[in-house]
Amino acid sequence: MAEREPGFVVAVAGATGAVGGVLLRVLEERNFPVRELRPLASERSAGSTVSFRNVDIEVEVARPESFENADFVFFAATGSLSKTLAPEVVKRGGIAIDKSSTWRMHDDVPLVVPEVNGDALEGHKGLIACPNCTTIGFVMALEPLRRRAGLERVVVTTLQAVSGAGRPGLEELERQQAAIREGRQAPDPETFVAQIADNVVPLCDVLGDDGYSGEETKLLHETRKILSLPDLPVSTTCVRVPVPIGHSASILVHTERALSVAEAEAALAAFPGVEVVAENGRVPTPIDVVGRDQVLVGRVRKDLHSEGLWLFQVSDNLRKGAATNAVQIAEEILRRKLLH
Ligand SMILES: NC(=O)c1ccc[n+]([C@@H]2O[C@H](COP(=O)([O-])OP(=O)(O)OC[C@H]3O[C@@H](n4cnc5c(N)ncnc54)[C@H](OP(=O)(O)O)[C@@H]3O)[C@@H](O)[C@H]2O)c1
């Protein structure tokens, strides 16, 4: 009998999108053991090709049969696609790693940032959720402080890149910027609720009846679930800014035991995947993280009116905020021998 080639059958649903494209690059860069790659998308992109390890592979429409014999399926498409198709992966014995918000808050679905709560993968049932792009960088900055001094309360304002809304978000910024450069009026917003070029929009996602946006609510509940702190007070404001890639967050943390700036910086610098930017007056900015997996933290300072600490955190929303975290989940499953 012919020996099976080593490696795994990997499918990417949403391979033509902002996250899916980066996911293919991350699989290549990290040398993830892929034996066969199946790029999937909607009818719109069926028949086009994506490049993987210098080979052009035809994109097919995502459907249940796409997952026969698949070991890992990354979902980077729409929530409704994940809702209908992720169970089809599990039914066929594969592992679904979902980037959408659909499954994140389900009790039997682990919501994982491997450096923070890799243990949550133990006992998984085949479906694993990857947190929101804002949540990932945020919990990467909180966890080192929590391990050192416990968490009491957090206040966060995010400044989120347009690519957080995928290709349509990037294209809307580019269209509006081009019109302004040419002296024309910027086209009306479609993806965002107000013009994003030359502007700041304090509403990401839709506004709920409680006055909080979908993004703000996700940030609260996902943070509590990942940190296993179901009552942690997290006050959130999410703002869209005209930055192509890289989400930022201004964070006020109240720890159970007061931390000095030096202690906090030492805890952050020692945490895998986090880098402290402090020397010579340097500050972390979104441009510094584009194409990188590290979460940068800087501007660590004492609050003037409490024992709290302020910090500023940035991360690449398409990499650590999405693709890299999803691939790290697959790697962690292999490391822990949790593949069914
Ligand atoms: N952007 C971020 O920073 C970020 C971060 C974390 C999580 N996410 C999540 O990741 C997912 C992808 O986001 P994105 O930013 O990459 O979006 P995007 O750039 O708009 O790409 C969407 C992808 O999904 C595919 N797709 C859409 N409808 C489909 C359908 N009915 N069947 C199969 N494929 C379909 C598209 O294929 P076509 O080419 O055929 O249209 C495209 O490949 C979303 O769930 C999003 O919430 C995004």
XYZ file of C-alpha atoms and ligand atoms in Angstrom:
388
model
C 0.000 0.000 0.000
C 1.298 3.496 -0.889
C 2.426 5.461 2.158
C 0.404 8.569 2.983
C 2.232 11.860 2.522
C 2.923 13.460 5.923
C 0.928 16.511 6.988
C -2.699 17.530 7.136
C -5.572 18.339 4.855
C -6.338 22.006 5.521
C -9.279 23.977 4.148
C -9.657 27.760 4.374
C -13.199 29.085 3.990
C -12.842 32.740 2.986
C -9.420 32.219 1.348
C -9.949 35.264 -0.916
C -10.694 37.691 1.937
C -8.517 39.984 4.063
C -8.036 37.443 6.869
C -8.019 34.380 4.580
C -5.222 35.842 2.425
C -3.069 36.506 5.488
C -3.896 33.058 6.833
C -2.370 31.441 3.746
C 0.806 33.487 4.244
C 0.962 32.584 7.956
C 0.579 28.850 7.191
C 3.517 29.176 4.766
C 5.698 31.243 7.085
C 5.170 28.984 10.100
C 5.686 25.920 7.929
C 2.432 24.417 9.134
C 2.409 20.775 7.953
C -0.086 21.092 5.078
C -0.399 18.037 2.823
C -3.326 19.404 0.832
C -4.770 22.926 0.822
C -8.396 23.574 -0.140
C -9.143 27.291 -0.651
C -12.880 27.973 -0.433
C -15.052 31.032 -0.926
C -18.453 31.967 -2.388
C -19.703 31.660 -5.980
C -18.198 35.129 -6.578
C -14.616 33.873 -6.398
C -15.094 30.260 -7.474
C -12.669 29.455 -10.286
C -10.154 32.160 -9.344
C -6.841 31.037 -7.882
C -4.828 31.730 -4.750
C -1.123 31.087 -4.421
C 0.141 28.708 -1.761
C 3.828 27.725 -1.594
C 4.251 29.124 -5.121
C 1.488 26.948 -6.560
C -1.759 28.448 -7.872
C -4.724 26.559 -6.438
C -8.275 26.962 -7.710
C -10.831 28.359 -5.294
C -13.984 26.279 -4.867
C -17.354 27.095 -3.381
C -17.518 26.176 0.314
C -20.003 23.358 0.836
C -20.269 20.398 3.237
C -18.502 18.031 0.832
C -15.480 20.355 0.826
C -14.627 18.977 4.258
C -14.358 15.254 3.487
C -11.108 14.014 5.119
C -10.177 17.555 6.197
C -8.116 17.681 9.397
C -8.337 21.445 9.987
C -10.805 23.932 8.528
C -10.235 27.634 9.144
C -13.368 29.764 8.796
C -12.617 33.364 7.797
C -15.804 34.162 5.871
C -19.172 35.148 7.327
C -20.935 34.300 10.570
C -23.764 32.566 8.756
C -21.347 30.373 6.797
C -19.634 29.304 10.040
C -23.012 28.631 11.599
C -24.101 26.209 8.900
C -20.770 24.706 7.846
C -18.627 24.402 11.001
C -20.853 21.566 12.337
C -20.363 19.798 8.978
C -16.608 19.778 9.619
C -17.066 18.313 13.097
C -19.530 15.719 11.759
C -16.789 14.552 9.370
C -14.184 14.264 12.152
C -12.250 17.464 11.392
C -11.468 20.470 13.550
C -13.107 23.798 12.740
C -11.314 26.975 13.865
C -13.719 29.848 13.458
C -12.834 33.542 13.108
C -16.433 34.750 13.122
C -18.338 35.720 16.251
C -20.980 32.996 15.760
C -19.705 30.360 18.190
C -17.567 32.402 20.565
C -19.948 32.551 23.503
C -21.261 28.967 23.249
C -20.575 27.066 26.473
C -18.990 24.033 24.826
C -16.873 26.024 22.381
C -13.457 27.079 23.704
C -12.526 30.696 22.917
C -8.773 30.647 22.736
C -5.696 32.839 22.700
C -3.019 30.141 23.099
C -0.592 32.193 25.223
C -3.413 33.151 27.602
C -5.767 30.158 27.886
C -4.389 27.286 25.789
C -5.687 24.934 28.524
C -9.232 25.686 27.350
C -8.508 23.453 24.336
C -8.448 20.327 26.517
C -11.688 18.428 26.010
C -12.682 20.423 22.907
C -15.481 18.980 20.779
C -14.042 19.806 17.357
C -15.147 23.429 17.137
C -12.878 26.168 18.453
C -13.520 29.907 18.290
C -10.932 32.591 17.736
C -11.731 35.856 19.554
C -12.458 39.219 17.990
C -9.414 41.040 16.590
C -9.661 43.700 19.310
C -10.080 41.223 22.142
C -6.922 39.266 21.301
C -4.464 42.173 21.667
C -6.358 43.408 24.720
C -6.184 40.117 26.674
C -2.534 39.669 25.677
C -1.841 42.945 27.514
C -4.073 42.116 30.511
C -2.966 38.544 31.214
C 0.626 39.331 32.314
C -0.724 41.939 34.761
C -3.438 39.581 35.990
C -0.836 36.851 36.686
C 1.292 39.341 38.634
C -1.363 41.233 40.587
C -4.944 40.131 39.779
C -7.485 42.258 37.920
C -10.108 44.431 39.562
C -11.473 46.662 36.812
C -10.525 47.730 33.288
C -11.513 50.715 31.134
C -10.619 50.561 27.450
C -11.000 52.751 24.372
C -10.029 51.093 21.103
C -8.893 52.785 17.885
C -9.635 50.223 15.215
C -8.244 49.931 11.697
C -10.565 49.794 8.686
C -9.309 46.305 7.704
C -11.114 45.092 10.829
C -14.143 45.321 8.547
C -12.383 43.223 5.884
C -11.773 44.072 2.240
C -14.900 46.296 2.068
C -13.526 48.441 4.916
C -10.123 48.882 3.258
C -11.732 49.680 -0.100
C -14.062 52.262 1.422
C -11.140 54.160 2.993
C -9.164 54.021 -0.280
C -12.145 55.209 -2.369
C -12.828 58.136 -0.066
C -9.134 59.115 0.192
C -8.779 59.033 -3.617
C -11.821 61.293 -4.073
C -10.528 63.802 -1.506
C -7.067 63.846 -3.154
C -8.710 64.604 -6.508
C -10.779 67.435 -5.013
C -14.052 65.505 -5.297
C -16.538 64.869 -2.515
C -15.887 61.582 -0.708
C -18.419 58.903 -1.708
C -21.105 58.114 0.844
C -20.201 55.567 3.503
C -21.402 51.996 3.010
C -19.354 49.870 5.397
C -19.008 52.446 8.184
C -21.718 54.665 9.642
C -19.932 57.902 8.705
C -17.124 59.014 6.384
C -13.913 57.357 7.554
C -11.326 59.247 5.450
C -9.980 62.273 7.394
C -12.312 61.302 10.226
C -12.869 59.231 13.383
C -16.080 57.235 13.866
C -17.063 56.313 17.429
C -19.233 53.370 16.411
C -17.981 49.950 15.265
C -20.686 47.483 14.309
C -24.338 48.184 15.146
C -25.631 50.039 18.172
C -27.571 47.933 20.694
C -30.565 49.003 22.775
C -28.257 49.471 25.778
C -26.251 52.148 23.920
C -23.250 49.863 23.366
C -22.051 48.738 19.940
C -21.713 45.079 18.962
C -17.938 45.446 19.099
C -18.042 46.911 22.630
C -20.293 44.112 23.857
C -18.086 41.437 22.244
C -14.989 42.942 23.849
C -16.598 42.757 27.299
C -17.978 39.216 27.117
C -15.093 37.638 25.222
C -12.560 39.090 27.664
C -14.473 37.665 30.619
C -14.714 34.232 28.988
C -11.033 34.011 27.965
C -9.798 35.158 31.364
C -12.407 33.013 33.211
C -13.418 36.135 35.146
C -17.188 36.197 34.524
C -17.766 39.318 36.612
C -14.733 41.394 35.630
C -15.908 44.979 35.068
C -14.690 46.013 31.605
C -15.894 49.410 30.367
C -15.536 49.631 26.583
C -15.603 52.281 23.853
C -14.726 51.168 20.314
C -13.750 53.747 17.692
C -12.967 53.298 13.986
C -9.985 55.310 12.707
C -8.634 55.851 9.156
C -5.722 53.431 9.620
C -5.461 50.533 7.135
C -4.039 47.859 9.472
C -3.378 47.717 13.231
C -5.803 48.072 16.115
C -4.820 50.237 19.100
C -6.251 50.414 22.601
C -5.849 52.902 25.430
C -6.323 50.903 28.626
C -6.735 51.819 32.317
C -6.153 48.753 34.504
C -6.935 48.502 38.184
C -5.132 45.495 39.634
C -5.961 43.828 42.971
C -2.474 44.633 44.217
C -1.048 47.968 43.079
C 1.755 47.596 40.531
C 4.599 50.001 39.864
C 5.341 50.964 36.266
C 8.590 48.975 36.415
C 6.808 45.847 37.714
C 4.110 46.105 35.056
C 6.649 46.592 32.259
C 8.687 43.627 33.506
C 5.582 41.398 33.608
C 4.544 42.490 30.112
C 8.038 42.074 28.635
C 8.338 38.542 30.069
C 5.059 37.386 28.491
C 5.356 35.434 25.203
C 4.155 37.488 22.221
C 4.250 40.838 24.046
C 6.930 43.482 23.542
C 7.289 46.624 25.646
C 8.116 49.804 23.755
C 9.505 52.338 26.201
C 13.137 53.249 25.612
C 14.176 56.679 24.282
C 10.664 58.097 24.294
C 9.431 55.568 21.703
C 5.706 54.839 21.536
C 3.862 51.881 19.988
C 1.893 52.807 16.827
C -0.134 50.691 14.383
C 2.503 51.030 11.634
C 4.990 49.288 13.949
C 2.907 46.098 14.064
C 1.877 45.716 10.418
C 2.998 42.261 9.275
C 4.170 41.319 12.781
C 2.731 38.946 15.365
C 3.912 40.724 18.514
C 1.522 42.776 20.606
C 3.275 46.046 21.469
C 2.602 47.858 24.744
C 3.895 51.259 25.801
C 3.014 54.533 27.570
C 2.779 52.596 30.837
C 2.116 55.171 33.540
C 0.415 55.599 36.900
C -3.056 57.074 36.892
C -2.929 60.429 38.686
C -6.107 59.821 40.663
C -6.066 56.124 41.588
C -3.794 53.101 41.973
C -4.545 52.185 38.350
C -2.100 51.997 35.454
C -2.555 53.343 31.938
C -1.108 51.584 28.934
C -1.334 51.803 25.160
C -1.433 48.567 23.164
C -1.258 47.872 19.411
C -1.464 44.685 17.345
C -1.946 43.677 13.703
C -5.653 42.825 13.524
C -5.174 40.582 10.492
C -2.259 38.621 11.986
C -2.311 38.147 15.808
C -5.862 39.530 15.800
C -7.006 36.849 13.361
C -4.853 34.615 11.121
C -1.832 34.012 13.346
C -3.967 33.315 16.398
C -6.026 30.797 14.395
C -2.888 28.995 13.166
C -1.436 29.040 16.694
C -4.624 27.312 17.881
C -4.041 24.535 15.330
C -0.388 24.274 16.418
C -1.434 24.099 20.074
C -3.898 21.302 19.256
C -1.061 19.342 17.673
C 1.335 20.112 20.548
C -1.212 18.876 23.080
C -2.084 15.868 20.884
C -5.732 16.907 20.785
C -6.429 16.005 17.159
C -9.244 13.437 17.128
N -10.614 41.716 9.355
C -10.264 41.473 10.599
O -9.433 42.165 11.223
C -10.888 40.318 11.314
C -10.343 39.977 12.532
C -10.915 38.956 13.260
C -11.985 38.273 12.732
N -12.491 38.605 11.524
C -13.571 37.784 11.003
O -13.027 36.983 9.953
C -14.013 36.749 8.961
C -13.483 37.216 7.610
O -13.272 38.608 7.674
P -12.474 39.412 6.567
O -12.140 40.680 7.241
O -11.393 38.598 5.962
O -13.641 39.644 5.475
P -13.548 39.899 3.889
O -12.250 40.532 3.536
O -14.809 40.584 3.527
O -13.556 38.421 3.252
C -14.668 37.574 3.345
C -14.342 36.220 2.767
O -15.464 35.366 2.986
C -15.881 34.821 1.743
N -17.336 34.636 1.751
C -18.282 35.583 1.923
N -19.514 35.022 1.847
C -19.320 33.690 1.638
C -20.176 32.576 1.447
N -21.519 32.708 1.486
N -19.638 31.363 1.211
C -18.290 31.204 1.189
N -17.422 32.219 1.359
C -17.935 33.450 1.573
C -15.450 35.833 0.710
O -15.371 35.173 -0.545
P -15.669 35.910 -1.963
O -14.317 36.303 -2.490
O -16.262 34.800 -2.756
O -16.573 37.049 -1.709
C -14.093 36.217 1.272
O -13.134 35.230 0.966
C -15.278 37.462 9.456
O -16.058 36.540 10.150
C -14.737 38.516 10.393
O -15.677 38.890 11.362
C -11.953 39.607 10.794
